[in-house]
PDB file of C-alpha atoms in Angstrom:
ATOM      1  CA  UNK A  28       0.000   0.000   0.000  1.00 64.00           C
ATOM      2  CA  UNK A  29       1.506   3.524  -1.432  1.00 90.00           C
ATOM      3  CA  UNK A  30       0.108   7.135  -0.885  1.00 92.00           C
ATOM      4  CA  UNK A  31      -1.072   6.466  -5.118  1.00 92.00           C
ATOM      5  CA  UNK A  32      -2.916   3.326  -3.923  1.00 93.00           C
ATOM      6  CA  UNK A  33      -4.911   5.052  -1.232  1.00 95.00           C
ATOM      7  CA  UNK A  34      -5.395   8.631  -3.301  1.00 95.00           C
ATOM      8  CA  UNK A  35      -6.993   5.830  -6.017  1.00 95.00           C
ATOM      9  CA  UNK A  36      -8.768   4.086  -3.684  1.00 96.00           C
ATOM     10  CA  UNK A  37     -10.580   8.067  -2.547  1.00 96.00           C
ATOM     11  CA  UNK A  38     -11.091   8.681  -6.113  1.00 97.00           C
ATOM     12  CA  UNK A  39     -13.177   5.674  -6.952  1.00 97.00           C
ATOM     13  CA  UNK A  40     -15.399   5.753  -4.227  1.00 97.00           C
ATOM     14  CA  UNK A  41     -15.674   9.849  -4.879  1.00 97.00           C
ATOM     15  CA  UNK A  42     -16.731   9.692  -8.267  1.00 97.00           C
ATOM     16  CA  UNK A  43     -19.818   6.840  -7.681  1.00 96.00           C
ATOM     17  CA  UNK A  44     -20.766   9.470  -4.788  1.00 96.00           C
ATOM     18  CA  UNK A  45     -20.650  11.853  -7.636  1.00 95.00           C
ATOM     19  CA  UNK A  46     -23.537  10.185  -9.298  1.00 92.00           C
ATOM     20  CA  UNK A  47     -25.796  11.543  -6.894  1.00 90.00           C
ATOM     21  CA  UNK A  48     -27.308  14.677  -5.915  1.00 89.00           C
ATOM     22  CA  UNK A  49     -28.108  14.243  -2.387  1.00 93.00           C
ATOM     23  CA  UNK A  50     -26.226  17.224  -0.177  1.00 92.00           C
ATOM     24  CA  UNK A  51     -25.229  14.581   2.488  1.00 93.00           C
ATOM     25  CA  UNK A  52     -23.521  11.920  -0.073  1.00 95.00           C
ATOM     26  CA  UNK A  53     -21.438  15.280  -1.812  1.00 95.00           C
ATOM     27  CA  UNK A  54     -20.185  16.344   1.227  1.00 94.00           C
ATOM     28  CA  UNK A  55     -18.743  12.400   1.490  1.00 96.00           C
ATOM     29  CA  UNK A  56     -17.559  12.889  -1.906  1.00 96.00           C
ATOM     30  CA  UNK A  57     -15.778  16.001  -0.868  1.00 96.00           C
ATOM     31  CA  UNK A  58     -14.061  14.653   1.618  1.00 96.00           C
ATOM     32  CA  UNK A  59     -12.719  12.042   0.000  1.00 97.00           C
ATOM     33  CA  UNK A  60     -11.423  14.220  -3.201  1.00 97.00           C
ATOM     34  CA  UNK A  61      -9.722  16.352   0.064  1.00 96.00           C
ATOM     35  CA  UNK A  62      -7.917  13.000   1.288  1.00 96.00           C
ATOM     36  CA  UNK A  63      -7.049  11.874  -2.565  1.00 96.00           C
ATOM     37  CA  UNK A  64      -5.219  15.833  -2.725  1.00 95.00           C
ATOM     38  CA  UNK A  65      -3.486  15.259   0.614  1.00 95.00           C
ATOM     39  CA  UNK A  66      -2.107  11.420  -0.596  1.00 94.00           C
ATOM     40  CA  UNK A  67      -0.630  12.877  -3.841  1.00 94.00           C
ATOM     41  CA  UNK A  68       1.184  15.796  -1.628  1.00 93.00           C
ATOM     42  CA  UNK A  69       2.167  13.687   0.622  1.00 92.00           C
ATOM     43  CA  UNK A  70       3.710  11.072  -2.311  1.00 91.00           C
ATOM     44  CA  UNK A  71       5.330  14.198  -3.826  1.00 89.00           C
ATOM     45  CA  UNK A  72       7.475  15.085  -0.348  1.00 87.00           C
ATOM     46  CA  UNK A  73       7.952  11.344   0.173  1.00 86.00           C
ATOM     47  CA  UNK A  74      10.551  11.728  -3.431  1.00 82.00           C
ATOM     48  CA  UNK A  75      12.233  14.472  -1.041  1.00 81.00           C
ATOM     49  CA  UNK A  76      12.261  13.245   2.031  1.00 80.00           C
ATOM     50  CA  UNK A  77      16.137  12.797   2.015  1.00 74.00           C
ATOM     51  CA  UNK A  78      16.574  16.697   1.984  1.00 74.00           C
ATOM     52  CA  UNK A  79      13.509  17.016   4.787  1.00 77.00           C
ATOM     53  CA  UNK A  80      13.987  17.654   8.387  1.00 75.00           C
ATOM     54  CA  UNK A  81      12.275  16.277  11.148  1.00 75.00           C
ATOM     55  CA  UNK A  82       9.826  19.510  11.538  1.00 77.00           C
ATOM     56  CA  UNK A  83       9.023  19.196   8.271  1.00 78.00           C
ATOM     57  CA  UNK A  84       8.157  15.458   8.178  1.00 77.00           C
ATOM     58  CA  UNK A  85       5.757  16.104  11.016  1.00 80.00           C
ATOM     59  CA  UNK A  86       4.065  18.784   8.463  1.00 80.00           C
ATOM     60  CA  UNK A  87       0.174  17.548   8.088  1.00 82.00           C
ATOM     61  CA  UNK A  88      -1.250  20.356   6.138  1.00 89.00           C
ATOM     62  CA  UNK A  89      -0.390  20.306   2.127  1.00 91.00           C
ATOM     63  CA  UNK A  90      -0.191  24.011   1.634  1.00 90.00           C
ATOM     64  CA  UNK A  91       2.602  23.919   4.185  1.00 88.00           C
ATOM     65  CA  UNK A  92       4.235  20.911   3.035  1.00 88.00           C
ATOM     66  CA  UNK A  93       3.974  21.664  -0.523  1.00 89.00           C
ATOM     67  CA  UNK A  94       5.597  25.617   0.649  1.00 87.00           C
ATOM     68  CA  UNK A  95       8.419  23.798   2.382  1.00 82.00           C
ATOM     69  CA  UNK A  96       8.953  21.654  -0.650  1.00 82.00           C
ATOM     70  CA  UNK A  97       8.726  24.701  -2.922  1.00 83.00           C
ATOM     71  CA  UNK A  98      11.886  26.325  -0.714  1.00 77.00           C
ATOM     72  CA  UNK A  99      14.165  23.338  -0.635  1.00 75.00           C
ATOM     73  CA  UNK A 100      13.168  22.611  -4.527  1.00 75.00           C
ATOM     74  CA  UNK A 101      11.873  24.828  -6.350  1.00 75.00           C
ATOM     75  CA  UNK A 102      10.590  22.655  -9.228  1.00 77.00           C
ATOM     76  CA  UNK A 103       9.014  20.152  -6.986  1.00 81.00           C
ATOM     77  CA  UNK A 104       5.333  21.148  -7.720  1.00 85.00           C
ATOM     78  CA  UNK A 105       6.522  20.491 -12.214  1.00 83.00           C
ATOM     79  CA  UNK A 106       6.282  17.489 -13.488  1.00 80.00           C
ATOM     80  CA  UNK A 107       9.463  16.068 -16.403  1.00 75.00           C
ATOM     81  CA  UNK A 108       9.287  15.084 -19.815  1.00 74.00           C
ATOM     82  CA  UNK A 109      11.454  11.717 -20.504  1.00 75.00           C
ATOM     83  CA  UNK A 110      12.394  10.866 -23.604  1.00 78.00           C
ATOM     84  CA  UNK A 111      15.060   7.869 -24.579  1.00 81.00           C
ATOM     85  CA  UNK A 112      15.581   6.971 -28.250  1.00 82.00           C
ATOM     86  CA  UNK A 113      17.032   4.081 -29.485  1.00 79.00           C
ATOM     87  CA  UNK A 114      20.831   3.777 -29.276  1.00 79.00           C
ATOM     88  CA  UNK A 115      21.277   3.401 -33.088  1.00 79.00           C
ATOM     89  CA  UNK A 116      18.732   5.713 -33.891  1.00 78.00           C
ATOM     90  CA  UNK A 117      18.225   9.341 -32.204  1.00 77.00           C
ATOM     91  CA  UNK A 118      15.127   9.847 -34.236  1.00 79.00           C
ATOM     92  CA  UNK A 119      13.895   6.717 -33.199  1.00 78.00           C
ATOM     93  CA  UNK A 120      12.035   7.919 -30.140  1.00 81.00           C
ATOM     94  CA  UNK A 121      11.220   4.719 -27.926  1.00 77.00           C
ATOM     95  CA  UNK A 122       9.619   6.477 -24.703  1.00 77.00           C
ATOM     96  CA  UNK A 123       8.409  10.289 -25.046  1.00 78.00           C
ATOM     97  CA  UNK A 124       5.963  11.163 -21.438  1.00 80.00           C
ATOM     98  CA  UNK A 125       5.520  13.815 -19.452  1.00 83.00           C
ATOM     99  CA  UNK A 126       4.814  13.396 -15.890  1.00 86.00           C
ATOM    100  CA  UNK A 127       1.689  15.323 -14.365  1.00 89.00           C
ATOM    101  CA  UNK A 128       2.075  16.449 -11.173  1.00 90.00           C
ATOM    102  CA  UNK A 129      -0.017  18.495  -8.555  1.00 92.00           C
ATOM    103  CA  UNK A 130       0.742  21.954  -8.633  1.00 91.00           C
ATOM    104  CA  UNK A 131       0.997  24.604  -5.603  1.00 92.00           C
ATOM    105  CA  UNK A 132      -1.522  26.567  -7.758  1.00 93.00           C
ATOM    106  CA  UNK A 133      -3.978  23.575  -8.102  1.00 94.00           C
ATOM    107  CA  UNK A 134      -3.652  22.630  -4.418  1.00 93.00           C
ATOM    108  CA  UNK A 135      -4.451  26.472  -3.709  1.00 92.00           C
ATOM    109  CA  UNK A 136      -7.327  26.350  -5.736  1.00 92.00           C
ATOM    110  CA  UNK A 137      -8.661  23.005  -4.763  1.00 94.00           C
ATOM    111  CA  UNK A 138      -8.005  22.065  -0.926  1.00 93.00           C
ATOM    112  CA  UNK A 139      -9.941  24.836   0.983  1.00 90.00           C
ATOM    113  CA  UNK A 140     -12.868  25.286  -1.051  1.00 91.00           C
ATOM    114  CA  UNK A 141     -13.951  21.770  -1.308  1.00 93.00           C
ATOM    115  CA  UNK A 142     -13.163  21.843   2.827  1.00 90.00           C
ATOM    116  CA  UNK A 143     -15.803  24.621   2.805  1.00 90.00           C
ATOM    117  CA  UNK A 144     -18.154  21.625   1.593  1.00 90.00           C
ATOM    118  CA  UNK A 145     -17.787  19.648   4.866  1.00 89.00           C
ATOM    119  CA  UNK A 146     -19.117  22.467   7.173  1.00 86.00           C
ATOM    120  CA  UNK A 147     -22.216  23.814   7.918  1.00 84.00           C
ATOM    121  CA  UNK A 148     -23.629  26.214   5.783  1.00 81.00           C
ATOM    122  CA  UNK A 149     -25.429  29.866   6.228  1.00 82.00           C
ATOM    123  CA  UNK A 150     -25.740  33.102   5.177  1.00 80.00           C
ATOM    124  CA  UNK A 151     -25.517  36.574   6.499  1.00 83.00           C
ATOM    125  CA  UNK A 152     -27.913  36.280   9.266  1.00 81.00           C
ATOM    126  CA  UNK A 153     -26.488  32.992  10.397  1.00 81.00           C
ATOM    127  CA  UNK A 154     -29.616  31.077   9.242  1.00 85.00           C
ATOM    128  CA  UNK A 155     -28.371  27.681   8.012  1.00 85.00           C
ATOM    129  CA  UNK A 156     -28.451  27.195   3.673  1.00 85.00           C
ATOM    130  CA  UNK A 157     -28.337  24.055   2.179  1.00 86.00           C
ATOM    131  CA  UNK A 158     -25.376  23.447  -0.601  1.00 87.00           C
ATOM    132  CA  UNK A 159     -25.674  24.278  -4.110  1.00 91.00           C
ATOM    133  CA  UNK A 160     -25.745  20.798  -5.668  1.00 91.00           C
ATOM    134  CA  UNK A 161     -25.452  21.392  -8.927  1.00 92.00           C
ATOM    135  CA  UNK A 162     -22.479  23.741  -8.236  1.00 93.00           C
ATOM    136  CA  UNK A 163     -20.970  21.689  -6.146  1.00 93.00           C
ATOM    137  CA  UNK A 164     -21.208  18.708  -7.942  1.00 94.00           C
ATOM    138  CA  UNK A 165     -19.336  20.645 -11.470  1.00 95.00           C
ATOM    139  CA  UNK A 166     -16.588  21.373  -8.884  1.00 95.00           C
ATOM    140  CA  UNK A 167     -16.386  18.334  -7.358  1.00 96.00           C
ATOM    141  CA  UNK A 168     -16.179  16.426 -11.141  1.00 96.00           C
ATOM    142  CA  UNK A 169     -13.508  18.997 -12.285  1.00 96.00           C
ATOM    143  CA  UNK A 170     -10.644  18.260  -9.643  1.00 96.00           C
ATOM    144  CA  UNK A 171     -12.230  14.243  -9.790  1.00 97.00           C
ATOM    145  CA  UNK A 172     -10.459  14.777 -13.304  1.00 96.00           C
ATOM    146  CA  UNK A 173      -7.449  16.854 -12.050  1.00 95.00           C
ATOM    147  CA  UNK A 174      -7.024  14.335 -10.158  1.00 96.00           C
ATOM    148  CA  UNK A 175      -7.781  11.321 -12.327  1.00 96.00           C
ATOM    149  CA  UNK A 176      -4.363  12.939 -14.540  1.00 94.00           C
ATOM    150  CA  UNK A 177      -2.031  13.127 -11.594  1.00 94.00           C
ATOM    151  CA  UNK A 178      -2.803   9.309 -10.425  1.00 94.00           C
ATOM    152  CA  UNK A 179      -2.715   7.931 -14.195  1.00 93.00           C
ATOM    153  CA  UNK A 180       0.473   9.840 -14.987  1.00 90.00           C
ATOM    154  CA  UNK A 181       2.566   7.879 -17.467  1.00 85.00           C
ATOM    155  CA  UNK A 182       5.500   8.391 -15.100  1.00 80.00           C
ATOM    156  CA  UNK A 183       5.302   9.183 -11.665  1.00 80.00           C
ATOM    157  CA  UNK A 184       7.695  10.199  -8.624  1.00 74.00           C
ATOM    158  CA  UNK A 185      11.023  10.995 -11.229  1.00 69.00           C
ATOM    159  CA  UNK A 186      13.221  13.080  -8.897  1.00 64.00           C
ATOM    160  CA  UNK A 187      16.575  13.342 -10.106  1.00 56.00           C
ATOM    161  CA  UNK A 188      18.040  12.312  -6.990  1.00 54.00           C
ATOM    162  CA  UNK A 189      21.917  13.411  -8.400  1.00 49.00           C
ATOM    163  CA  UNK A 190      20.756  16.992  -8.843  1.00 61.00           C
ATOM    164  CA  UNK A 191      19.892  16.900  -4.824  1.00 72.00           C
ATOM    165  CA  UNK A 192      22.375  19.489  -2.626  1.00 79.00           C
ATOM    166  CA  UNK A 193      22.732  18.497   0.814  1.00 79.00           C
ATOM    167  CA  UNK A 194      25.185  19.143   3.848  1.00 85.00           C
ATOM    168  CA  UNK A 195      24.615  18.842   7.618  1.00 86.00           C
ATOM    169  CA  UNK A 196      23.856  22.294   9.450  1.00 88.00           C
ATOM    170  CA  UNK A 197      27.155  23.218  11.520  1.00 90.00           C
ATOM    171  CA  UNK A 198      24.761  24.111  14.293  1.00 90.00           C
ATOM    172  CA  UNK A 199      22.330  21.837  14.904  1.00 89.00           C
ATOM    173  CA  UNK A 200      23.599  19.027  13.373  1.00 86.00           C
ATOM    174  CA  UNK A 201      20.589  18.864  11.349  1.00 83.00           C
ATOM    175  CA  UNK A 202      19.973  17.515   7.322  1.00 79.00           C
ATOM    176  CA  UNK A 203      19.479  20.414   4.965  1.00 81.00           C
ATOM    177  CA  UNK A 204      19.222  20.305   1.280  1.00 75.00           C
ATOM    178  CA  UNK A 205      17.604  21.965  -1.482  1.00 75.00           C
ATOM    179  CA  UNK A 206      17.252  21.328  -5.110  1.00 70.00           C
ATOM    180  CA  UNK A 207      19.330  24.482  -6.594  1.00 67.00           C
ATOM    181  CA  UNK A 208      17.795  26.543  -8.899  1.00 63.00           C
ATOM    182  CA  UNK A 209      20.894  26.953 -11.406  1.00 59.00           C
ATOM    183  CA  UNK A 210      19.664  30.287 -13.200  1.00 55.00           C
ATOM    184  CA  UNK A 211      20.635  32.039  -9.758  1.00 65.00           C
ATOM    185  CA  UNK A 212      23.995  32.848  -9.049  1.00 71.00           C
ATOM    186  CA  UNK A 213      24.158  32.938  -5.214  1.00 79.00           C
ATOM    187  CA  UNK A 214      21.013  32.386  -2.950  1.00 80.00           C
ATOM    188  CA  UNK A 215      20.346  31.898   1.169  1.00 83.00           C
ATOM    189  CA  UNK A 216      19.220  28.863   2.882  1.00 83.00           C
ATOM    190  CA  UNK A 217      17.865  28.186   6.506  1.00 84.00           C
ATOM    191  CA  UNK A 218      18.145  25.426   8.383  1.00 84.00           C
ATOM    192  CA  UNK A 219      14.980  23.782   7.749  1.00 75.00           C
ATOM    193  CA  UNK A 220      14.895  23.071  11.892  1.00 80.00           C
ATOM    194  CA  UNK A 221      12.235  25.401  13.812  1.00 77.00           C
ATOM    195  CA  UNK A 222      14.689  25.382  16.874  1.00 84.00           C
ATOM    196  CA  UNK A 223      17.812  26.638  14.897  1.00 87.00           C
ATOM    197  CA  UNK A 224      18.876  29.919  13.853  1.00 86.00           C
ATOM    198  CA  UNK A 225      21.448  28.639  11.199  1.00 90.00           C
ATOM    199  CA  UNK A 226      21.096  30.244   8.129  1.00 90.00           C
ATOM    200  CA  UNK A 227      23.921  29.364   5.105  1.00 91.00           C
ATOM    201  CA  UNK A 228      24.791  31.577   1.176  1.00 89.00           C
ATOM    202  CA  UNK A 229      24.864  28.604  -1.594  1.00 86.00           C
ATOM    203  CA  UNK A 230      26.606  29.310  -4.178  1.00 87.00           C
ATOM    204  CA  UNK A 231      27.260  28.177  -7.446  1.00 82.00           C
ATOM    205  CA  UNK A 232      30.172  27.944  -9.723  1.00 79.00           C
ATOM    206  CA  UNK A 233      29.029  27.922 -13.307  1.00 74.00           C
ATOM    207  CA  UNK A 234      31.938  26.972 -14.683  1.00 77.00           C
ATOM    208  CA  UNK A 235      32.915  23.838 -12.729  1.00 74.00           C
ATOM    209  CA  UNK A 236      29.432  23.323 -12.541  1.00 72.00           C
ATOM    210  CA  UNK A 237      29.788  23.103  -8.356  1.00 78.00           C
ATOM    211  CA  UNK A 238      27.862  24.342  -5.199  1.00 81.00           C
ATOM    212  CA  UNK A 239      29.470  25.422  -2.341  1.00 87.00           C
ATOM    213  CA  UNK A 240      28.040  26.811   1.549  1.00 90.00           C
ATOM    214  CA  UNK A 241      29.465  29.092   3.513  1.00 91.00           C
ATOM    215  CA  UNK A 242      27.723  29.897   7.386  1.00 92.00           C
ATOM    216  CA  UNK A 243      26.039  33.143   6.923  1.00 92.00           C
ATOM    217  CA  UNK A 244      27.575  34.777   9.895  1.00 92.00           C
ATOM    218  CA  UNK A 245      28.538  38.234  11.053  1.00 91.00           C
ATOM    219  CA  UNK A 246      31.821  39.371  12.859  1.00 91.00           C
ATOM    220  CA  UNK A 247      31.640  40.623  16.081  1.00 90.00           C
ATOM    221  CA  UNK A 248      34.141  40.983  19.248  1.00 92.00           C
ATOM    222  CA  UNK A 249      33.430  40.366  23.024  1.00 93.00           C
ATOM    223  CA  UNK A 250      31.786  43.380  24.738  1.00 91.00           C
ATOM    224  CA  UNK A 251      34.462  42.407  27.441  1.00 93.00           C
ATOM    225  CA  UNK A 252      37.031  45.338  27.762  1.00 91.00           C
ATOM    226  CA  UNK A 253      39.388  42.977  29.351  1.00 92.00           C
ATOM    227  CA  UNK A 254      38.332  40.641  26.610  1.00 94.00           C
ATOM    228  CA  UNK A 255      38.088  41.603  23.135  1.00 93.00           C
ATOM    229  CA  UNK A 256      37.877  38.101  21.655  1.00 94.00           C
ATOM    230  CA  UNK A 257      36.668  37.736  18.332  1.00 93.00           C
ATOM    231  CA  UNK A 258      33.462  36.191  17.830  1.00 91.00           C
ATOM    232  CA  UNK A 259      31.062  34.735  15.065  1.00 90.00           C
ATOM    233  CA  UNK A 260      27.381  35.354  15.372  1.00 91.00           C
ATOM    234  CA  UNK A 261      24.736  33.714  13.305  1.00 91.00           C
ATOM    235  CA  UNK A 262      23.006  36.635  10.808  1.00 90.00           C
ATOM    236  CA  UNK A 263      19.496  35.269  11.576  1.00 89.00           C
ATOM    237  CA  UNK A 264      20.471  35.617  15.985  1.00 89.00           C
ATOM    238  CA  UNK A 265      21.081  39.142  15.503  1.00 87.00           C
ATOM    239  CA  UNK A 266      17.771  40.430  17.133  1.00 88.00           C
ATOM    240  CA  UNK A 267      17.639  42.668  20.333  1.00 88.00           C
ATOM    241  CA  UNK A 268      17.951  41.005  23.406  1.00 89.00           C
ATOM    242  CA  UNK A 269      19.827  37.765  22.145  1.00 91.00           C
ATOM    243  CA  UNK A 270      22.536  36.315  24.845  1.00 91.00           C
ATOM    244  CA  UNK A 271      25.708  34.590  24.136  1.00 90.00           C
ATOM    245  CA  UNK A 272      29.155  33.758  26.119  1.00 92.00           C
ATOM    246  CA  UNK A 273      32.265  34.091  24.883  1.00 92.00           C
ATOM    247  CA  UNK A 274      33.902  31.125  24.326  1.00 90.00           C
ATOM    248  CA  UNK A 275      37.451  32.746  25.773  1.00 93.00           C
ATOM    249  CA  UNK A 276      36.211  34.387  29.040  1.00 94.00           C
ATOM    250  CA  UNK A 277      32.994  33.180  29.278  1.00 93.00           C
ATOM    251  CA  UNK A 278      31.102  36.359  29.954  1.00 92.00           C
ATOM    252  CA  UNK A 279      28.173  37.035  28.672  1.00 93.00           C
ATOM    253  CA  UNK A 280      27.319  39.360  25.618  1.00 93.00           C
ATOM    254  CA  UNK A 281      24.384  40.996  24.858  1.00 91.00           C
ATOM    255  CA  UNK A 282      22.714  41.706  21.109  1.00 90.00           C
ATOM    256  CA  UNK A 283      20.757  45.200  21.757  1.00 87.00           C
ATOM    257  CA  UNK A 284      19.610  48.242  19.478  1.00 82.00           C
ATOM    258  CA  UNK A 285      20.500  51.711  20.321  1.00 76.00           C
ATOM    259  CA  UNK A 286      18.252  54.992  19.301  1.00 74.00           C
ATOM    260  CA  UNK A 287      20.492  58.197  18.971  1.00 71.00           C
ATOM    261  CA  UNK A 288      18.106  61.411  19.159  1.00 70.00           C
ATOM    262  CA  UNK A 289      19.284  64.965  18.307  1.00 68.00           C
ATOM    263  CA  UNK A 290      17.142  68.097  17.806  1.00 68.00           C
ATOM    264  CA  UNK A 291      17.592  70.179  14.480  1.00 68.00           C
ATOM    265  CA  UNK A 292      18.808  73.641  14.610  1.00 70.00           C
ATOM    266  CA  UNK A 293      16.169  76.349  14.168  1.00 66.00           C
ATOM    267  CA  UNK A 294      16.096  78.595  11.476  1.00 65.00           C
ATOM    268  CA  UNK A 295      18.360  81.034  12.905  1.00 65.00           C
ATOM    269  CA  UNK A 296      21.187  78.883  13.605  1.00 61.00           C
ATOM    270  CA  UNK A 297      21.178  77.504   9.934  1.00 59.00           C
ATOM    271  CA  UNK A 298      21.343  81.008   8.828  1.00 62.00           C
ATOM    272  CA  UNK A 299      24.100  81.735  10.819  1.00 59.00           C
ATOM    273  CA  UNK A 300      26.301  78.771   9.595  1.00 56.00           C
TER     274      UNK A 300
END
């Protein structure tokens, strides 16, 4: 049993709900094209779960999943065309498909209005309405063949795992990876861990075709007079009020803002200058 095996499974039973008009049976029907959406999310972040953190596996709800995806890859939400031709032959094309995946944009769309069909329903005076059938049901058979395209694709869950960049965070120890856009030169990424500050610049070396990572950290020296010891401080820490100790003398430093106020000369003084 796979994620595509149970988003199937909601699909069938949705679409002979779909055959009738009764308010109670669409609202079934609804919530089983809602579970089919969250199965096909949760079978796209699945392909990435090497580059996912912990936090993020513990991510329920698809618009956040499919956000954190989005960040770490930022293709993940496109399906890819594969095409092999015959090794004596170029123009012989033996396989030519193109993979159809759920978008961001169709989850969007989708996911919270066809939740709207499993509450209760009423109007401005909070008197209770009863659904529009026939509306719903049109909406209800468009995404049932949205979705019908994403479970039937030819080819399904192609990640090219070699194009994956990963390293370990020098902080928290955690996994982080991301699947580079190469059109941008240089470009920041956090640690993908809700309890770490890290934050690292990725770039990329277009001619030897490399990524590198480099802590994105600011120099800073003790506040200690007697001190002075240079210190490292994570960009994303620099808020007021953050503590640290130095790691010579062990006293602690303190990240705070200052606000400098002046008054302006009057209009005598500037005349006199």
């Amino acid at each position: 049993m796979n994620y595509r095996d149970v988003a199937r499974g909601c699909l069938i039973r949705a679409n002979a709900m779909l055959l009738s008009n009764s308010e109670e049976v669409l609202r079934y029907a609804a919530l089983e094209l809602r579970q089919c959406l969250e199965c096909l999310i949760y079978e796209r972040a699945w392909c990435y779960k090497s580059v996912l953190s912990n936090d993020d596996l513990k991510e329920w709800q698809p618009s956040r999943l499919i956000k954190r995806l989005l960040e770490i890859a930022p293709y993940a939400d496109r399906g890819v065309r594969l095409t092999m031709a015959s090794k004596e032959d170029e123009n012989d094309i033996i396989m030519d498909e193109t993979e159809r995946v759920l978008s961001r944009k169709e989850l969007s769309k989708h996911y919270h209005k066809i939740g709207s069909y499993l509450h209760a329903s009423f109007n401005n005076d909070l008197e209770p309405i009863a659904l529009n059938t026939t509306s719903v049901n049109k909406t209800l058979e468009r995404l049932s063949i949205l979705l019908d395209e994403v479970i039937n694709s030819p080819i399904s869950k192609f990640v090219p795992k070699a194009g994956l960049f990963t390293f370990d965070c020098k902080k928290c120890g955690e996994r982080i990876g991301c699947d580079p856009d190469y059109t941008v030169s240089e470009f920041n990424l956090h640690c993908s861990n809700s309890k770490c500050s890290a934050s690292y610049e990725i770039t990329f070396d277009a001619v030897n075709h490399q990524l590198s990572y480099r802590p994105d950290k600011v120099s800073a020296t003790c506040a200690n007079k007697d001190c002075l010891n240079p210190v490292s401080i994570w960009q994303r820490d620099i808020n007021h009020g953050f503590k640290f100790n130095c790691d010579l003398c062990n006293r602690e430093n303190l990240v705070a803002y200052s606000c400098l106020l002046y008054t302006s000369p009057s209009p005598r003084d500037r005349q006199k200058s």
